[in-house]
Short mmCIF file of C-alpha atoms and ligand atoms in Angstrom, two decimals:
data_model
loop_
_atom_site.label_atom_id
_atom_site.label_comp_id
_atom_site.label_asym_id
_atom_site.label_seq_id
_atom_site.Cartn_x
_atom_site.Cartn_y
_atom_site.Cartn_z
CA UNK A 1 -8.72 -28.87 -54.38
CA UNK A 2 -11.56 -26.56 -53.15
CA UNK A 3 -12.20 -23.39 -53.72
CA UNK A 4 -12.08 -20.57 -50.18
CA UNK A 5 -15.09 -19.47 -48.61
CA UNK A 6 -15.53 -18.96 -45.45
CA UNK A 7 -15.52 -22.90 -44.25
CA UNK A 8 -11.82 -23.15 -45.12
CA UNK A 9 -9.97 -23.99 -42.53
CA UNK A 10 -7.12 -22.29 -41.55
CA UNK A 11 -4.65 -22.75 -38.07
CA UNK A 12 -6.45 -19.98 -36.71
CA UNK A 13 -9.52 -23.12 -35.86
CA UNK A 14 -7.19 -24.59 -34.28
CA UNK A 15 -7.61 -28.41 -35.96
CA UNK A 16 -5.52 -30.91 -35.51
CA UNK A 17 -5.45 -34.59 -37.05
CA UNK A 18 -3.07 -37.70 -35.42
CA UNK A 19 -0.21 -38.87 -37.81
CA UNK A 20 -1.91 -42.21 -37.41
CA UNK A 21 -5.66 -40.98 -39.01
CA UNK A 22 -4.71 -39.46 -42.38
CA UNK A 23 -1.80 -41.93 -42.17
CA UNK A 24 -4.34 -45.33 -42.12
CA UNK A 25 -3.54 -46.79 -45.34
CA UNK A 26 -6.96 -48.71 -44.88
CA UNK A 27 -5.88 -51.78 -43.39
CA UNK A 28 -8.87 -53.88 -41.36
CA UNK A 29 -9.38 -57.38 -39.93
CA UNK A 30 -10.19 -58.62 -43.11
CA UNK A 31 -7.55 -56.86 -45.75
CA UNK A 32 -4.43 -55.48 -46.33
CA UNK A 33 -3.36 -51.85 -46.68
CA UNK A 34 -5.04 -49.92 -50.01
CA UNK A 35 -2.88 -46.88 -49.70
CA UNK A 36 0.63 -46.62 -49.44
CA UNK A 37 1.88 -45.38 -46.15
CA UNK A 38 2.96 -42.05 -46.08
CA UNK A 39 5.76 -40.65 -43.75
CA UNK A 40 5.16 -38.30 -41.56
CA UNK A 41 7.10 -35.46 -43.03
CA UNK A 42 4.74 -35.86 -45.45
CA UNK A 43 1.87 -35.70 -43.66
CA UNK A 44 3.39 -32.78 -41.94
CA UNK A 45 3.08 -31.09 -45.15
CA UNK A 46 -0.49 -32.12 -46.31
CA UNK A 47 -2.21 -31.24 -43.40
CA UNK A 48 -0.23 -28.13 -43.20
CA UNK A 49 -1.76 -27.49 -46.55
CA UNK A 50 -5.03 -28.57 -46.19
CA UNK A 51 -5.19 -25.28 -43.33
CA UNK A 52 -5.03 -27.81 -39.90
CA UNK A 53 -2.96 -26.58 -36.53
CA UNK A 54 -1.13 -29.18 -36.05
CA UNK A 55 -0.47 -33.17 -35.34
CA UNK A 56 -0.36 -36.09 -32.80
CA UNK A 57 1.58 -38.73 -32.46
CA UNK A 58 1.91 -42.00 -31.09
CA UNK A 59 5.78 -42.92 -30.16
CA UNK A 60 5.47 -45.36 -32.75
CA UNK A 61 3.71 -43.32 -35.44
CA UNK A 62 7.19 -41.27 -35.54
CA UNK A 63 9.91 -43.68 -34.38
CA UNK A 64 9.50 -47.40 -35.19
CA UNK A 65 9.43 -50.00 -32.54
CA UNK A 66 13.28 -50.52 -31.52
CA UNK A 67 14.97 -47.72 -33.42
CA UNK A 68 18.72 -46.93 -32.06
CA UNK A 69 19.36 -43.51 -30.18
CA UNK A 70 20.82 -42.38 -33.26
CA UNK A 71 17.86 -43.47 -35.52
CA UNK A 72 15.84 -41.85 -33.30
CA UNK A 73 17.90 -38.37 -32.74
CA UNK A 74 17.83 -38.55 -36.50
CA UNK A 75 14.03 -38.87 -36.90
CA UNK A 76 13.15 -36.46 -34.25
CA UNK A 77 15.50 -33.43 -36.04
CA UNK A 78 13.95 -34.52 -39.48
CA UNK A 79 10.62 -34.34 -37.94
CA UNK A 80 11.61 -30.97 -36.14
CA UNK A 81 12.19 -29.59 -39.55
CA UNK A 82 8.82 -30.51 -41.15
CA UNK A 83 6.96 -29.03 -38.55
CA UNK A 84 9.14 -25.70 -38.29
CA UNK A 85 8.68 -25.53 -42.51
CA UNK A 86 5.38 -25.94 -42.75
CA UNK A 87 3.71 -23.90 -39.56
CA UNK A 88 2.53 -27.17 -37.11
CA UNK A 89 2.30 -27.71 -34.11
CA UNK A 90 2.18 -31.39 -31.77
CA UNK A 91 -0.32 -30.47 -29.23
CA UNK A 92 -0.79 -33.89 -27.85
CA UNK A 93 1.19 -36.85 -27.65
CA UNK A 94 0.85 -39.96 -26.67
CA UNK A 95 1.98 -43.74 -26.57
CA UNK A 96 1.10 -46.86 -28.40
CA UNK A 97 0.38 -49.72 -25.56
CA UNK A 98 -1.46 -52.03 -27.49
CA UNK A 99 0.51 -53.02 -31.09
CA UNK A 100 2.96 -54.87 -29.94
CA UNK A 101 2.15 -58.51 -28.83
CA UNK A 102 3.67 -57.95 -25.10
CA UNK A 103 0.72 -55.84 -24.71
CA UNK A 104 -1.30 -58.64 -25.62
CA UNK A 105 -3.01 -58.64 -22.67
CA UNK A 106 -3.03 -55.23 -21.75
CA UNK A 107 0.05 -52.84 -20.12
CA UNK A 108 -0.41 -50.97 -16.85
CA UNK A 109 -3.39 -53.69 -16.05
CA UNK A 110 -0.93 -56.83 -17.14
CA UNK A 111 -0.73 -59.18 -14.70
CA UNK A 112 2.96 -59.63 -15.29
CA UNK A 113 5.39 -56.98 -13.52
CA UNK A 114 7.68 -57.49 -16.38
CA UNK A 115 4.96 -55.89 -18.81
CA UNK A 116 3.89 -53.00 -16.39
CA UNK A 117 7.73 -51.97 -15.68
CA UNK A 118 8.27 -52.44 -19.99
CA UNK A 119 4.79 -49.98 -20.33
CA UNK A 120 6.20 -47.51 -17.91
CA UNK A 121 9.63 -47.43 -19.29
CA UNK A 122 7.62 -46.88 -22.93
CA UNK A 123 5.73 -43.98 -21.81
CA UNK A 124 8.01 -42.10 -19.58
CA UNK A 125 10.31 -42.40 -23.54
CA UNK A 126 7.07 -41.30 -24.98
CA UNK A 127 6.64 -38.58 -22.91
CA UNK A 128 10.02 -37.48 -23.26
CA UNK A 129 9.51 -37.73 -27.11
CA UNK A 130 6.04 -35.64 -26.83
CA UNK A 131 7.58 -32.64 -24.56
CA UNK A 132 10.37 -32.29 -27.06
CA UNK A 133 8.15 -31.72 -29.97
CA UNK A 134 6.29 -29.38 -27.86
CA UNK A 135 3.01 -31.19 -26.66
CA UNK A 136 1.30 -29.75 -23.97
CA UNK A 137 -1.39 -32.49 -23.38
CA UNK A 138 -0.61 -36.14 -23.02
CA UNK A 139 -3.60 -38.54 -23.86
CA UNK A 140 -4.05 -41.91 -22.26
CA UNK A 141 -5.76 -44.57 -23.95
CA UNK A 142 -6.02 -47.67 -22.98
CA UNK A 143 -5.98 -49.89 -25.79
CA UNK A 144 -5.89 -53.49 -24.20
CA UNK A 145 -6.78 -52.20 -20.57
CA UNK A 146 -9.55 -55.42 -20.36
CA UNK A 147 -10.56 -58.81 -20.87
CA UNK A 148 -12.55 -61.15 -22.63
CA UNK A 149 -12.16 -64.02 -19.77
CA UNK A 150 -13.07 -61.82 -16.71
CA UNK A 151 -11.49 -64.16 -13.98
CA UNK A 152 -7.94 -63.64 -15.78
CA UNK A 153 -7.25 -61.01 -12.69
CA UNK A 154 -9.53 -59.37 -10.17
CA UNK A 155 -11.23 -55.99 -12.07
CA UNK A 156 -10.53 -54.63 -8.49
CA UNK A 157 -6.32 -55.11 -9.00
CA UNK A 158 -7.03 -53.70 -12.60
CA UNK A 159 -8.33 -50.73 -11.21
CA UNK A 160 -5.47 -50.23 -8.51
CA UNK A 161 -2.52 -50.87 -11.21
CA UNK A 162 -3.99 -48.41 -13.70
CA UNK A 163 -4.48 -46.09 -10.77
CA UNK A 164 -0.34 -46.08 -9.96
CA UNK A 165 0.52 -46.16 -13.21
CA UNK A 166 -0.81 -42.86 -13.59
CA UNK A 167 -0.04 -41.77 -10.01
CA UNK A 168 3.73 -42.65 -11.06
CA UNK A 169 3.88 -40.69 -13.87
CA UNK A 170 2.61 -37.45 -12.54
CA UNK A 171 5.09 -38.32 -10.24
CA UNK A 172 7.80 -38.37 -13.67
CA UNK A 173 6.29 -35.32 -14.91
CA UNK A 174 6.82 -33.29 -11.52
CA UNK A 175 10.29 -34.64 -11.23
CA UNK A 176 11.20 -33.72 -14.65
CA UNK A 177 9.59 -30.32 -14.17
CA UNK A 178 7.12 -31.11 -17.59
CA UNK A 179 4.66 -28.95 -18.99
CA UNK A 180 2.48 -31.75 -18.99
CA UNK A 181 -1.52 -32.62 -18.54
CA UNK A 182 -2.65 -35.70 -19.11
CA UNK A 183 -6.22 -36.79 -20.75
CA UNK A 184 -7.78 -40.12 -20.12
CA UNK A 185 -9.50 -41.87 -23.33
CA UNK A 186 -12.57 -44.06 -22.43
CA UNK A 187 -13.48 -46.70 -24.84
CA UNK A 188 -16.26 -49.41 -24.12
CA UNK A 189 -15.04 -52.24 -26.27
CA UNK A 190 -12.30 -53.04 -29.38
CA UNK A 191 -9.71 -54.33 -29.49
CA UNK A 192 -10.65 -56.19 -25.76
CA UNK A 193 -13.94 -57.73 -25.36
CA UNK A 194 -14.63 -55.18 -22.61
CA UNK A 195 -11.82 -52.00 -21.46
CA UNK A 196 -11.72 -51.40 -18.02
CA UNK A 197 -13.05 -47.56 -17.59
CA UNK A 198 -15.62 -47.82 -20.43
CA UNK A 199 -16.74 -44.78 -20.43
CA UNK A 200 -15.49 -40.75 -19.87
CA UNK A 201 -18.12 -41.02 -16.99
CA UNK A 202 -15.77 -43.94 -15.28
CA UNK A 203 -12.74 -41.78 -16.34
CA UNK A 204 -13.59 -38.30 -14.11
CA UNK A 205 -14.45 -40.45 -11.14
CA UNK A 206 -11.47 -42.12 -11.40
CA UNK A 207 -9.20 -39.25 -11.73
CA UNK A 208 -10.98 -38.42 -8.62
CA UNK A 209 -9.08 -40.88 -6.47
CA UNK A 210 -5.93 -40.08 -8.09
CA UNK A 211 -2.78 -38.41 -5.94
CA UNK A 212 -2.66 -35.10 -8.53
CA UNK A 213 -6.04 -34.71 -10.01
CA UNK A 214 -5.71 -31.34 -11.47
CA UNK A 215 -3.33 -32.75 -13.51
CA UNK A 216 -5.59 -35.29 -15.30
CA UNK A 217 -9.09 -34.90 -17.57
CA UNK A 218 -9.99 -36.38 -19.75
CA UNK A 219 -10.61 -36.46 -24.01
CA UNK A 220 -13.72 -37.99 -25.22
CA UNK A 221 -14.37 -39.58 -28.25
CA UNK A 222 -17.59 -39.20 -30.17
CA UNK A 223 -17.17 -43.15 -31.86
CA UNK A 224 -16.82 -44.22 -28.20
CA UNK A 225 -19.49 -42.59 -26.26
CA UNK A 226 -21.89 -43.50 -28.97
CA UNK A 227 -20.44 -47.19 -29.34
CA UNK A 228 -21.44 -47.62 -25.53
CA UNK A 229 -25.12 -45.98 -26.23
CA UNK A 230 -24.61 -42.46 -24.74
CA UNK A 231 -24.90 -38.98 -25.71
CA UNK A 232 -21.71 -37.33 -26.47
CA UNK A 233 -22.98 -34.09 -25.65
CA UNK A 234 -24.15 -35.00 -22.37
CA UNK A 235 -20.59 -36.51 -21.50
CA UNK A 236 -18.63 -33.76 -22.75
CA UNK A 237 -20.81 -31.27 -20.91
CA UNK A 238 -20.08 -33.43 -17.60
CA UNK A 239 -16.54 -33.24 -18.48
CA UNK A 240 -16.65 -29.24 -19.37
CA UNK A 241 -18.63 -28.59 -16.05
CA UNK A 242 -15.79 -30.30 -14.09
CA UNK A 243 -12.72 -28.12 -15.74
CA UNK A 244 -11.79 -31.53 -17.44
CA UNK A 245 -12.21 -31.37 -20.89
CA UNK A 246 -8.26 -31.37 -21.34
CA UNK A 247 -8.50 -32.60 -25.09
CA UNK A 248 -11.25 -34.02 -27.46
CA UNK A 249 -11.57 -36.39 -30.08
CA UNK A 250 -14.16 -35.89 -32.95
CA UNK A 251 -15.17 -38.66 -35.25
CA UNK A 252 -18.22 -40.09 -36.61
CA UNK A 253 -20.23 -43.43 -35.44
CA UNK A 254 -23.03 -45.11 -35.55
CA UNK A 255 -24.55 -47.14 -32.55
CA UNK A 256 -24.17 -50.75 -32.20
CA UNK A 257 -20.92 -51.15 -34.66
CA UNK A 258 -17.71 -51.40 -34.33
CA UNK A 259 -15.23 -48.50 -34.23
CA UNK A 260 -15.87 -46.73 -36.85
CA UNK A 261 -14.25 -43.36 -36.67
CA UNK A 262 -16.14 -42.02 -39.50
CA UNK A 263 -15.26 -38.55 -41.04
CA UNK A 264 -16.78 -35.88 -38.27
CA UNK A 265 -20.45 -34.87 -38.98
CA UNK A 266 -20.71 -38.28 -41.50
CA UNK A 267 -23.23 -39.64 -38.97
CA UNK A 268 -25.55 -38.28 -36.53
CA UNK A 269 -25.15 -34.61 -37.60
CA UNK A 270 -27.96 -33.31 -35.16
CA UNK A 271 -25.54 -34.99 -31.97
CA UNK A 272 -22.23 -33.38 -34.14
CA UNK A 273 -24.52 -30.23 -34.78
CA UNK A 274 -24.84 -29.87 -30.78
CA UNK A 275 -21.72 -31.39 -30.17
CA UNK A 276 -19.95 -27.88 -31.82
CA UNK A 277 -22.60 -25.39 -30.02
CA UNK A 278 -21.48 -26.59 -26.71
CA UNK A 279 -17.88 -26.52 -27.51
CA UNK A 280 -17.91 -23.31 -28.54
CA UNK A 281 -19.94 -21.84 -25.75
CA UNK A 282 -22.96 -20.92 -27.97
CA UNK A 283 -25.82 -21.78 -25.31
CA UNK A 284 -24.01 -19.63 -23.04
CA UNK A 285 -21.40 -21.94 -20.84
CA UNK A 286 -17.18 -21.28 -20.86
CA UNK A 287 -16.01 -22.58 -24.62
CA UNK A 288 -13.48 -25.26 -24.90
CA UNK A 289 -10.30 -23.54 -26.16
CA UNK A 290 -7.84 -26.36 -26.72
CA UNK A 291 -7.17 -28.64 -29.94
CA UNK A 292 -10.07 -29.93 -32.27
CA UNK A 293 -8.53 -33.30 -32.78
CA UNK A 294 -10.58 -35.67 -35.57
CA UNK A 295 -9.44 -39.03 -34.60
CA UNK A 296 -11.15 -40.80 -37.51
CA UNK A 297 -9.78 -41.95 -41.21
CA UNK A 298 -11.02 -42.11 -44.74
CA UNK A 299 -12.97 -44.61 -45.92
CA UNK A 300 -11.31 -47.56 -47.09
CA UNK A 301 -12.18 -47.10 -51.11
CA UNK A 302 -10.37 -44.38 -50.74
CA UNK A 303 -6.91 -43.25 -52.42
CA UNK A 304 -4.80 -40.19 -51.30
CA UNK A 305 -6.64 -37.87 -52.64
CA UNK A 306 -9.37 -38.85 -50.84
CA UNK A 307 -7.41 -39.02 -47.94
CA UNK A 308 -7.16 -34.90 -48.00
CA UNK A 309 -10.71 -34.51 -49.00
CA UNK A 310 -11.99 -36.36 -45.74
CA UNK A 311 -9.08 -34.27 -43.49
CA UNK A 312 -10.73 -31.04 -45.70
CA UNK A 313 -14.43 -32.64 -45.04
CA UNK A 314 -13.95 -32.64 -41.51
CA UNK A 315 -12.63 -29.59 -40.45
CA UNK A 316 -15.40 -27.70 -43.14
CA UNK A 317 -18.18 -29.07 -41.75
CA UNK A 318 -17.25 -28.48 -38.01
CA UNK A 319 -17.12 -24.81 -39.34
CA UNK A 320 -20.53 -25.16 -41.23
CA UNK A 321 -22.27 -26.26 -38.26
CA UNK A 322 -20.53 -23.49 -36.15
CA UNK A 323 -22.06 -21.42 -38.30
CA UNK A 324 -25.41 -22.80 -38.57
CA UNK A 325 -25.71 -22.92 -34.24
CA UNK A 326 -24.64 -19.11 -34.37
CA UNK A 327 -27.48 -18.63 -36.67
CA UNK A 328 -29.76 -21.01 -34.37
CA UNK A 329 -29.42 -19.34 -31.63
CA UNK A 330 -29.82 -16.15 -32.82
CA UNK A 331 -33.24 -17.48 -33.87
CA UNK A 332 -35.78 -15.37 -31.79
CA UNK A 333 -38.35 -18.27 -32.36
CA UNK A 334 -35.57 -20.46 -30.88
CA UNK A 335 -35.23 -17.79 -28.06
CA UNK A 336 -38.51 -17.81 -26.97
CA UNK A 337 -38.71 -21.25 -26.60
CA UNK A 338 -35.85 -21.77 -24.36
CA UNK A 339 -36.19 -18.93 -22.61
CA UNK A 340 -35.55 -19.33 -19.12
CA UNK A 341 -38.74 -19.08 -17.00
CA UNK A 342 -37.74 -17.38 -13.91
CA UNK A 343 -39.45 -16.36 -10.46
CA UNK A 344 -37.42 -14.05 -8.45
CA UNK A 345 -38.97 -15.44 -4.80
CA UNK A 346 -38.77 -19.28 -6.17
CA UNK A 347 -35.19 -18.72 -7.42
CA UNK A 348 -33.79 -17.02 -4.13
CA UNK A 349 -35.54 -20.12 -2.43
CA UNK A 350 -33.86 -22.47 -5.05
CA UNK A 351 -30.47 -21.16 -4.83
CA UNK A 352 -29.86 -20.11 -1.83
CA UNK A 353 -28.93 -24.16 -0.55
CA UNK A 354 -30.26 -25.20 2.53
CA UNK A 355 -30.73 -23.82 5.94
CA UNK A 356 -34.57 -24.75 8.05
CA UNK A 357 -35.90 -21.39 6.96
CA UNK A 358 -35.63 -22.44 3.10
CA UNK A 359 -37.03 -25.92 3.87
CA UNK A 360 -39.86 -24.34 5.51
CA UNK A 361 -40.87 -22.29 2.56
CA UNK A 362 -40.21 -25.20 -0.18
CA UNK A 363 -42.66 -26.78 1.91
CA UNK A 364 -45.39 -23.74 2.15
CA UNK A 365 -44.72 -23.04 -1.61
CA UNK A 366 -47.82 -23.42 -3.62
CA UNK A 367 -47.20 -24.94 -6.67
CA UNK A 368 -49.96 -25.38 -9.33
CA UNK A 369 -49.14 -28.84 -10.40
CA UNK A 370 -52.30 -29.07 -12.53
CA UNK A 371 -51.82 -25.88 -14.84
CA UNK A 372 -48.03 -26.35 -15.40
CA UNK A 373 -48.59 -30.15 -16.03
CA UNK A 374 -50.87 -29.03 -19.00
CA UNK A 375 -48.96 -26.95 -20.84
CA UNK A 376 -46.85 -28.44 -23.89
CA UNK A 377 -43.34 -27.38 -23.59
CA UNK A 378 -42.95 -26.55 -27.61
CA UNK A 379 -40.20 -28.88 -28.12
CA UNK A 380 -41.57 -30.19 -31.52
CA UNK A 381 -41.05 -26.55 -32.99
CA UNK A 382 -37.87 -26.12 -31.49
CA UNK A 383 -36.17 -28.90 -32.58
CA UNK A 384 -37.83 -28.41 -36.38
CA UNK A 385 -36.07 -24.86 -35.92
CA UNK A 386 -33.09 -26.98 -35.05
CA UNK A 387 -33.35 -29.15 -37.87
CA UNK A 388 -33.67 -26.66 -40.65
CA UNK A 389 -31.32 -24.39 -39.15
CA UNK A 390 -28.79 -27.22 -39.81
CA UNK A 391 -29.70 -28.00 -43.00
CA UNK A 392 -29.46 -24.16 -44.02
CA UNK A 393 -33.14 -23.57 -44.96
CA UNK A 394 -33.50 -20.78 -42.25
CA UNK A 395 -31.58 -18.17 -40.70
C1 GCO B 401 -9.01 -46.03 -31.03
C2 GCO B 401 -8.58 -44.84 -30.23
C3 GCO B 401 -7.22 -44.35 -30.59
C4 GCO B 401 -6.69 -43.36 -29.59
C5 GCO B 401 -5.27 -43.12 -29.86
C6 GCO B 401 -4.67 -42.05 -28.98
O1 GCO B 401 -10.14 -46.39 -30.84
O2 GCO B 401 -8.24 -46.58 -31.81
O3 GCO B 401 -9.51 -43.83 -30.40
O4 GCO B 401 -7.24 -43.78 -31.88
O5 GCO B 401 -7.39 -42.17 -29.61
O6 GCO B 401 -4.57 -44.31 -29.68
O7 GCO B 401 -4.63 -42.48 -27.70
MN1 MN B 402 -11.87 -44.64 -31.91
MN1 MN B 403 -9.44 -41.75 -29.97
#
């Protein structure tokens, strides 16, 4: 399919893809399927092929809705088999709470105790499921976690029930001695007219008032950050600053559409340009080290082929633009524009925190607002650097 060069991937990158985004066979609110569904010994194989990590799963995505024990034991060794055969891994797992219509007004949120015991008793199978296959990180997403007629139930007792939901199942985890962290999935809107916790802002406070919070961060997604108007980078860095980037989802999107979970670096390749840098600690700051995850499919025109060249696309161009920051920042034109200016008595003031002493010299400090209000700041040059950096013209 392509030729090697440096950009091709390999499980060393540590990519991974979910058996439900190579798997979309293209269906959409307004047509059927265009490509056949695949199973997931199959896609086991491709991806394996194509140079990715490993996969995630959804319970469902693996073992349909219902299956017997048996079907299921079955499935699961199959599935065991693919993996060992082909070199993969399942990082992350995680559980479907929104396909089937008792979740048709949400699961852990439901206002019916009937749906919150059947979500619980899905997921603690699901997790089950996930630790078997090996899956260190368990994702939470909440699908149909919202409304479109707000005075259904009090957002307030929305809040609470998703809060012991998860409470309860660190609580399974712990009792079943799992090797388990879990990472909450913010999404503004889609399928519910608005999801409670819209954003991975709303998720790291709330995992603040949770009974384990070491146990829980969260995994962003660029197609929701950007669907809700806000820079990716700036919520993953909020996330990496906290210790809670626990897993990641990479996509493309543009603002004000629906989902679109474009191939990653499609759209906005300055934000998936910066995106990468930050990830991999190129400015300076502690990498992230855990699975690249593209949660995104391939266009609908597409056939399987196409399937493998947008998996391929993907992971290539989050390489190219790994690449391309290294090269950035080894600019020395970049360097000397974000240089740190520094001023040894001014920084000991600055951070050494508080005491009366310090607040007596911020006071006394003379500060000529004038001259440093003058100066330009060079930013126009710097992001030009930026933007032929990325498209390879320099460096
Ligand atoms: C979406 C979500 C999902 C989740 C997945 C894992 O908008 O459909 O991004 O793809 O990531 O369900 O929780
Ligand atoms: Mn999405
Ligand atoms: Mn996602």
């Amino acid at each position: 399919m392509h030729t090697m060069d440096t950009f091709t991937p390999t499980p060393a990158d540590r990519f991974t893809f979910g058996l439900w985004t190579v798997g979309n066979p293209g269906r959409d609110p307004f047509g059927p399927s265009v490509r056949a569904t695949q199973s997931p010994n199959r896609i086991v194989a491709k991806l394996a092929e194509c140079g990715a990590y490993g996969v995630n799963l959804h319970d469902e995505d693996l073992i349909p809705f219902g299956a017997s024990a048996a079907e299921r034991d079955r499935i699961v060794k199959e599935f065991k088999g693919a993996l060992k055969d082909n070199g993969m891994v399942v990082p992350m797992a995680t559980t479907n709470l929104f396909s089937q219509p008792i979740f048709k007004d949400g699961a852990f949120t439901s206002n019916d105790p009937r749906v919150r015991t059947f979500a619980l008793q899905k997921t603690m199978r699901a997790m089950d499921l996930g630790v078997e296959l090996g899956a260190k990180t368990y994702v939470f997403w909440g699908g149909r976690e919202g409304t479109e007629s707000d005075a259904c139930r009090s957002p307030i007792d929305a809040m609470k029930r998703f809060r012991d939901a998860i409470n309860f199942l660190c609580g399974y985890v712990r009792d079943q001695g799992y090797d388990l962290r879990f990472a909450l999935e913010a999404k503004p809107n889609e399928p519910r007219g608005d999801i409670y916790l819209a954003t991975t802002g709303h998720m790291l406070h709330f995992i603040s008032t949770l009974d384990e919070p070491e146990r829980v961060g969260v995994n962003p997604e660029v197609a929701h950050e950007t669907m809700a108007g806000l820079s990716f980078v700036h919520n993953i860095a909020q996330a990496m600053e906290a210790g809670k980037l626990y897993h990641i989802d990479l996509n493309g999107q543009r603002i004000g559409r629906y989902d679109q979970d474009l191939r990653f670096g499609s759209e906005d390749l300055k934000q998936a340009f910066l995106t990468v840098r930050l990830l991999e600690g190129i400015p300076g700051n502690d990498p992230y080290t855990g699975p690249l995850h593209f949660d995104a499919h391939a266009y609908r025109t597409e056939d399987d082929e196409g399937v493998w060249e947008f998996a391929v696309g993907c992971m290539r161009t989050y390489k190219i633009l790994k690449s391309r920051a290294l090269a950035f920042e080894a600019d020395p034109d970049v360097q000397e524009i974000i240089a740190e200016r520094t001023d040894d008595a001014l920084d000991a003031l600055l951070n050494g925190g508080y005491s009366t002493e310090a607040a007596e010299a911020i006071s006394a400090a003379s500060i000529d607002v004038d001259t440093i209000a003058k100066k330009g700041l060079g930013y126009e040059r710097l992001d030009q650097l930026l933007v032929e950096h990325m498209m390879g013209v320099r460096g």
